[in-house]
XYZ file of C-alpha atoms in Angstrom:
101
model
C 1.176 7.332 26.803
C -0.107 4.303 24.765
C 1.555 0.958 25.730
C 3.752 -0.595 23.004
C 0.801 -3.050 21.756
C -1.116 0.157 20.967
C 1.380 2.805 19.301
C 0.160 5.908 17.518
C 2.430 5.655 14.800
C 3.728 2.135 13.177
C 6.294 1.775 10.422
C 5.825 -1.648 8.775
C 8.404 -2.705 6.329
C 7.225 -5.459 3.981
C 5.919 -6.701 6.882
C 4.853 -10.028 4.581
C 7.374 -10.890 2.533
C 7.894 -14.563 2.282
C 4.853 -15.741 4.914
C 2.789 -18.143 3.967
C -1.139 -16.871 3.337
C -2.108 -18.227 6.821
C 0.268 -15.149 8.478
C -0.411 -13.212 6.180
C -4.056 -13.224 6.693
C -3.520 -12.867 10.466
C -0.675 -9.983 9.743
C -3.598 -8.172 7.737
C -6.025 -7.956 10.311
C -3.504 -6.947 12.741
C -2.988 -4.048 10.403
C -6.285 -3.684 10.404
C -7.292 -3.846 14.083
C -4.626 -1.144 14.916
C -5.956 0.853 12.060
C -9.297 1.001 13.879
C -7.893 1.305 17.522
C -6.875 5.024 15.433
C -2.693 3.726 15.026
C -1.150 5.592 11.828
C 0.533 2.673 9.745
C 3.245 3.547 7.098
C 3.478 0.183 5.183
C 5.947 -0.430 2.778
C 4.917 -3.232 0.412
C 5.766 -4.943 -2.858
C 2.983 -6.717 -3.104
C -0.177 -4.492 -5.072
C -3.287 -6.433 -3.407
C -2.307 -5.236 -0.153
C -2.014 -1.799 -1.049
C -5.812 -2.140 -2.401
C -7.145 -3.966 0.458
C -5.208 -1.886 3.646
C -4.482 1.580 2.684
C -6.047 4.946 2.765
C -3.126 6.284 1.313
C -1.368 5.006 -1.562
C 2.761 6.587 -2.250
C 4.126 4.670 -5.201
C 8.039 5.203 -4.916
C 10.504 4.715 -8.349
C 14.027 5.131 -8.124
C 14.134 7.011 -4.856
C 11.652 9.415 -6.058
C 8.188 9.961 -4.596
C 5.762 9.261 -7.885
C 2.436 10.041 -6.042
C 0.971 10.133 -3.252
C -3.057 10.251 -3.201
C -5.966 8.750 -1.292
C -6.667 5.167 -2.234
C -10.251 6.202 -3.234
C -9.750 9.227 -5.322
C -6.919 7.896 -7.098
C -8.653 5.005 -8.351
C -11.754 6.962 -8.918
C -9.078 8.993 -11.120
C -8.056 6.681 -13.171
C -11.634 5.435 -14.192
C -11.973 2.876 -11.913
C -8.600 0.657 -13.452
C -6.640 -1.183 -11.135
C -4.033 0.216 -8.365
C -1.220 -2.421 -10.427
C -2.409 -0.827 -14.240
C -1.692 2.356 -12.542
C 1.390 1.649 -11.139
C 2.597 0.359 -14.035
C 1.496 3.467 -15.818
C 3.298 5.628 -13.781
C 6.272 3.667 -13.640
C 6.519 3.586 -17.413
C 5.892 7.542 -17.488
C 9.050 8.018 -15.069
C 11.225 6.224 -17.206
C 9.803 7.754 -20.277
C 8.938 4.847 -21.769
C 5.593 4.802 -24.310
C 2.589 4.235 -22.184
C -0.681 2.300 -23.794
């Protein structure tokens, strides 16, 4: 059994939400050192860049209903390269059927 400072499985719930970008930074590469050490991290964020920079995974949520769920990668790759935030805000027009340019 893994001590508490190394679990298998993390739930992170806008774990950065009104820091400052000092903690932020250092919250990051937490994230990012328990990535490596092999932790699974479900992080719930409103906040686009860190999406980009920390997941694997990307699960864009509207209205209580799951949108997508794809790997960071091949979604972007996808989408011709745009941004993670055009594409969310693609999406998130399409669900409310709004005209998407």
């Amino acid at each position: 059994t893994p001590p508490v400072h190394q679990p298998r499985l993390l739930f992170l719930d806008g774990p950065t939400a009104g820091v400052d970008v000092e903690r932020r930074r250092e919250l990051w590469q937490e994230v990012e050192d328990l990535r490596a050490a092999g932790t699974t991290i479900v992080l719930t964020t409103h906040y686009i860049e860190e999406a980009e920079q920390l997941a694997d995974r990307i699960g864009i949520i509207h209205k209580g209903e799951l949108l997508l769920v794809e790997g960071r990668e091949s979604l972007l790759e996808r989408h011709n390269g745009r941004s993670l935030e055009d594409i969310f805000v693609e999406l998130i027009r399409r669900a409310d059927g709004r005209h998407v340019a």
